[in-house]
CSV table of C-alpha atoms in Angstrom, one decimal:
chain,number,residue,atom,x,y,z
W,1,ALA,CA,120.1,-46.2,45.2
W,2,ASN,CA,119.9,-47.8,41.7
W,3,ALA,CA,123.2,-49.6,42.2
W,4,THR,CA,124.1,-53.1,43.5
W,5,GLN,CA,125.9,-53.5,46.8
W,6,ARG,CA,127.8,-56.5,45.8
W,7,PRO,CA,131.4,-55.9,44.7
W,8,PRO,CA,132.7,-57.3,41.3
W,9,ARG,CA,133.8,-60.9,41.6
W,10,GLY,CA,137.6,-61.4,41.1
W,11,PRO,CA,140.8,-61.9,43.0
W,12,ALA,CA,141.1,-60.5,46.5
W,13,LYS,CA,143.2,-57.3,46.6
W,14,ILE,CA,145.9,-58.1,49.1
W,15,GLN,CA,146.7,-55.2,51.4
W,16,ARG,CA,149.8,-56.6,53.0
W,17,LEU,CA,151.4,-59.7,54.5
W,18,GLY,CA,149.9,-60.1,57.9
W,19,HIS,CA,151.8,-62.9,59.6
W,20,VAL,CA,153.9,-66.1,59.2
W,21,VAL,CA,153.5,-69.3,61.1
W,22,LEU,CA,156.5,-71.6,61.9
W,23,GLN,CA,156.9,-74.9,63.6
W,24,THR,CA,160.1,-75.9,65.4
W,25,THR,CA,161.5,-78.7,67.5
W,26,LYS,CA,163.2,-76.1,69.7
W,27,TYR,CA,160.3,-73.8,70.5
W,28,ILE,CA,161.6,-72.1,73.7
W,29,GLU,CA,165.0,-71.5,72.2
W,30,SER,CA,163.5,-70.1,69.1
W,31,LEU,CA,161.0,-67.9,71.0
W,32,ASN,CA,163.7,-66.4,73.1
W,33,TRP,CA,165.8,-65.6,70.0
W,34,TYR,CA,162.9,-63.6,68.4
W,35,LEU,CA,162.1,-61.8,71.6
W,36,GLU,CA,165.7,-60.9,72.3
W,37,HIS,CA,167.0,-60.1,68.9
W,38,LEU,CA,164.0,-58.6,67.1
W,39,GLY,CA,162.3,-57.1,70.2
W,40,LEU,CA,159.0,-58.9,69.6
W,41,ILE,CA,156.5,-59.4,72.4
W,42,VAL,CA,154.0,-62.2,73.2
W,43,SER,CA,150.3,-61.7,72.8
W,44,ASP,CA,149.1,-65.2,73.7
W,45,PHE,CA,150.6,-68.4,74.9
W,46,LYS,CA,149.1,-71.8,74.2
W,47,TYR,CA,149.9,-75.0,76.2
W,48,TYR,CA,149.0,-78.7,75.9
W,49,GLU,CA,146.2,-79.6,78.3
W,50,GLY,CA,147.5,-81.0,81.5
W,51,GLN,CA,151.0,-79.7,80.8
W,52,ARG,CA,150.9,-76.0,81.7
W,53,GLU,CA,153.6,-76.6,84.3
W,54,ARG,CA,156.0,-77.5,81.5
W,55,GLY,CA,155.4,-74.2,79.8
W,56,PRO,CA,153.9,-73.1,76.5
W,57,THR,CA,154.1,-74.9,73.2
W,58,MET,CA,152.8,-72.1,71.0
W,59,SER,CA,152.9,-68.3,71.0
W,60,PHE,CA,151.4,-65.5,69.0
W,61,ILE,CA,154.0,-62.7,68.8
W,62,ARG,CA,153.6,-59.1,67.8
W,63,CYS,CA,155.8,-56.1,67.1
W,64,ASP,CA,156.5,-53.8,70.0
W,65,ARG,CA,155.7,-50.2,68.8
W,66,GLY,CA,155.1,-48.8,72.3
W,67,MET,CA,151.6,-47.2,72.5
W,68,THR,CA,151.0,-47.5,68.8
W,69,PRO,CA,148.7,-50.5,68.3
W,70,THR,CA,149.9,-53.4,66.1
W,71,ASP,CA,148.6,-56.7,64.8
W,72,HIS,CA,147.9,-59.3,67.5
W,73,HIS,CA,150.6,-61.4,65.8
W,74,THR,CA,153.2,-60.9,63.1
W,75,LEU,CA,154.7,-64.3,63.9
W,76,ALA,CA,153.1,-67.4,65.4
W,77,MET,CA,155.4,-70.3,66.4
W,78,MET,CA,154.6,-73.7,67.7
W,79,LEU,CA,156.4,-76.8,69.0
W,80,GLY,CA,156.3,-79.8,66.7
W,81,PRO,CA,158.1,-82.9,65.5
W,82,SER,CA,159.9,-81.0,62.6
W,83,SER,CA,161.1,-77.5,62.0
W,84,ARG,CA,159.2,-76.1,59.0
W,85,TYR,CA,157.2,-73.3,57.5
W,86,VAL,CA,153.4,-73.8,58.1
W,87,HIS,CA,151.6,-70.9,56.3
W,88,SER,CA,151.6,-67.2,55.6
W,89,ALA,CA,148.5,-64.9,55.9
W,90,TYR,CA,147.5,-62.0,53.8
W,91,GLN,CA,145.1,-59.2,54.8
W,92,VAL,CA,142.2,-58.3,52.6
W,93,GLY,CA,139.6,-55.5,53.0
W,94,ASP,CA,136.5,-57.3,54.3
W,95,LEU,CA,134.4,-60.4,54.3
W,96,ASP,CA,133.3,-59.8,50.7
W,97,ALA,CA,136.9,-59.6,49.5
W,98,LEU,CA,137.8,-62.8,51.5
W,99,ALA,CA,134.8,-64.8,50.2
W,100,ALA,CA,135.0,-63.7,46.6
W,101,GLY,CA,138.7,-64.1,46.6
W,102,GLY,CA,138.3,-67.7,47.7
W,103,GLU,CA,136.0,-68.4,44.7
W,104,TYR,CA,138.7,-67.0,42.4
W,105,LEU,CA,141.3,-69.3,44.0
W,106,ARG,CA,139.0,-72.3,43.5
W,107,GLU,CA,138.8,-71.5,39.8
W,108,LEU,CA,142.6,-71.6,39.7
W,109,GLY,CA,142.7,-75.1,41.2
W,110,PHE,CA,143.2,-74.2,44.8
W,111,TYR,CA,141.1,-76.1,47.4
W,112,ARG,CA,139.8,-74.8,50.7
W,113,SER,CA,141.6,-76.3,53.7
W,114,TRP,CA,139.5,-74.6,56.3
W,115,GLY,CA,137.1,-71.7,56.6
W,116,ILE,CA,135.3,-69.4,56.6
W,117,GLY,CA,135.4,-68.6,60.3
W,118,ARG,CA,136.7,-66.2,63.0
W,119,HIS,CA,139.7,-67.0,65.1
W,120,LEU,CA,139.9,-66.6,68.9
W,121,GLU,CA,143.5,-65.5,69.2
W,122,GLY,CA,143.7,-62.4,66.9
W,123,SER,CA,140.0,-62.4,66.1
W,124,GLN,CA,140.6,-62.5,62.3
W,125,ILE,CA,137.9,-63.7,59.9
W,126,PHE,CA,139.9,-66.4,58.1
W,127,ASP,CA,139.9,-68.5,55.0
W,128,TYR,CA,142.6,-71.1,54.4
W,129,TRP,CA,143.5,-72.5,50.9
W,130,ARG,CA,146.0,-74.9,49.5
W,131,ASP,CA,147.5,-74.3,46.0
W,132,PRO,CA,147.9,-77.2,43.6
W,133,ASP,CA,151.3,-78.0,45.1
W,134,GLY,CA,149.9,-78.2,48.6
W,135,LEU,CA,151.2,-74.8,49.9
W,136,LEU,CA,148.9,-73.4,52.6
W,137,VAL,CA,147.9,-69.7,52.5
W,138,GLU,CA,145.4,-67.7,54.5
W,139,HIS,CA,143.3,-64.6,53.6
W,140,PHE,CA,142.1,-62.7,56.7
W,141,ALA,CA,140.3,-59.5,57.7
W,142,ASP,CA,139.2,-57.6,60.8
W,143,GLY,CA,142.0,-58.6,63.2
W,144,ASP,CA,142.8,-57.3,66.6
W,145,LEU,CA,145.3,-54.5,67.3
W,146,PHE,CA,147.1,-54.1,70.6
W,147,ASP,CA,149.7,-51.7,72.1
W,148,CYS,CA,152.6,-52.7,74.4
W,149,THR,CA,150.5,-52.6,77.6
W,150,LEU,CA,148.6,-55.9,76.9
W,151,GLU,CA,149.7,-58.8,79.1
W,152,PRO,CA,150.1,-62.2,77.4
W,153,GLY,CA,147.1,-64.5,77.6
W,154,TRP,CA,147.3,-68.2,78.5
W,155,SER,CA,145.0,-70.9,77.3
W,156,PRO,CA,145.0,-74.7,76.4
W,157,MET,CA,145.7,-75.7,72.9
W,158,THR,CA,142.6,-77.5,71.4
W,159,ALA,CA,141.3,-78.0,67.9
W,160,SER,CA,137.9,-76.7,69.0
W,161,GLY,CA,139.5,-73.6,70.4
W,162,LEU,CA,141.0,-72.4,67.2
W,163,ALA,CA,137.8,-70.5,66.1
W,164,GLN,CA,135.0,-68.6,67.7
W,165,TRP,CA,132.7,-69.6,64.9
W,166,GLY,CA,132.9,-71.4,61.6
W,167,PRO,CA,133.3,-75.0,60.6
W,168,GLN,CA,135.3,-77.5,62.7
W,169,ALA,CA,139.0,-77.5,61.9
W,170,THR,CA,139.6,-80.0,59.1
W,171,LYS,CA,142.0,-82.9,59.0
W,172,ASP,CA,143.8,-81.2,56.2
W,173,PHE,CA,144.4,-78.0,58.2
W,174,LEU,CA,145.5,-80.1,61.3
W,175,GLY,CA,147.9,-82.1,59.1
W,176,LEU,CA,146.0,-85.3,59.6
W,177,ALA,CA,144.7,-85.9,56.0
W,178,PRO,CA,146.2,-88.9,54.3
W,179,GLY,CA,149.0,-87.9,52.0
W,180,ARG,CA,152.6,-86.9,51.6
W,181,ASP,CA,152.5,-84.2,54.3
W,182,ALA,CA,150.9,-86.5,56.9
W,183,LEU,CA,153.5,-89.2,56.2
W,184,HIS,CA,156.3,-86.7,56.5
W,185,GLU,CA,155.0,-85.5,59.9
W,186,LEU,CA,154.7,-89.2,61.1
W,187,LEU,CA,158.3,-89.9,60.1
W,188,SER,CA,159.4,-86.7,61.7
W,189,MET,CA,157.7,-87.7,65.0
W,190,ALA,CA,159.7,-91.0,65.1
W,191,ARG,CA,162.9,-89.2,64.2
W,192,SER,CA,162.3,-86.3,66.7
W,193,LEU,CA,161.8,-88.6,69.6
W,194,ARG,CA,165.4,-89.9,69.1
W,195,GLU,CA,167.0,-86.5,68.9
W,196,ASP,CA,168.0,-83.8,71.4
W,197,ASN,CA,165.1,-81.3,71.3
W,198,GLU,CA,162.0,-80.2,73.2
W,199,PHE,CA,159.6,-82.6,71.4
W,200,ASP,CA,159.6,-85.6,73.7
W,201,LEU,CA,157.1,-88.4,74.4
W,202,THR,CA,155.1,-86.3,76.8
W,203,ARG,CA,154.8,-83.5,74.3
W,204,LEU,CA,153.8,-86.0,71.6
W,205,ARG,CA,150.9,-87.2,73.8
W,206,GLY,CA,149.9,-83.6,74.3
W,207,LEU,CA,149.9,-82.9,70.6
W,208,LEU,CA,147.8,-86.0,69.9
W,209,LYS,CA,145.2,-84.8,72.4
W,210,VAL,CA,144.9,-81.5,70.5
W,211,THR,CA,143.6,-83.1,67.4
W,212,SER,CA,140.7,-84.7,69.2
W,213,SER,CA,139.8,-81.9,71.6
């Protein structure tokens, strides 16, 4: 009583690095390397609609600590036209910290790429921001924890399936907003189709469906 519930406005207190997301033109080869050499295990597989028989094109991967629960994913990796870093995610205490921290980032010249919402895979409440140089970062809270007994899930990769609730995934988040990054991905697509990797014409058609699904 006689005190406000709202926390002071300011930068979000980062508790820890939660996960990193990578894109690669050799997804299966890279996935197998992480599973074999680092002992990671898969929480969820995603595949392009109509292409499940060709196998997954994205995976959410967690640490194997036996019966000790760990984050749904420490690494997420996807097939794409170029091999690159996508974003890193940082855990904060709760929704207040996430939302107030976003306002602080806005004051520093960051702009919101996508959020606030709650993911399906991992269940995190999320908020994505780009810094003035275009680097994508995520604040998250309230994510899933699983032990080694969980079997991997399988589901189609769709833009609408990225969140349980929240705004529709933006063109910026999906890499479709006009600008240097989108041009780079377009050039990468043309180059990748000529090279020896997993990103072929069929996979390109599957990726294009994701952005409109």
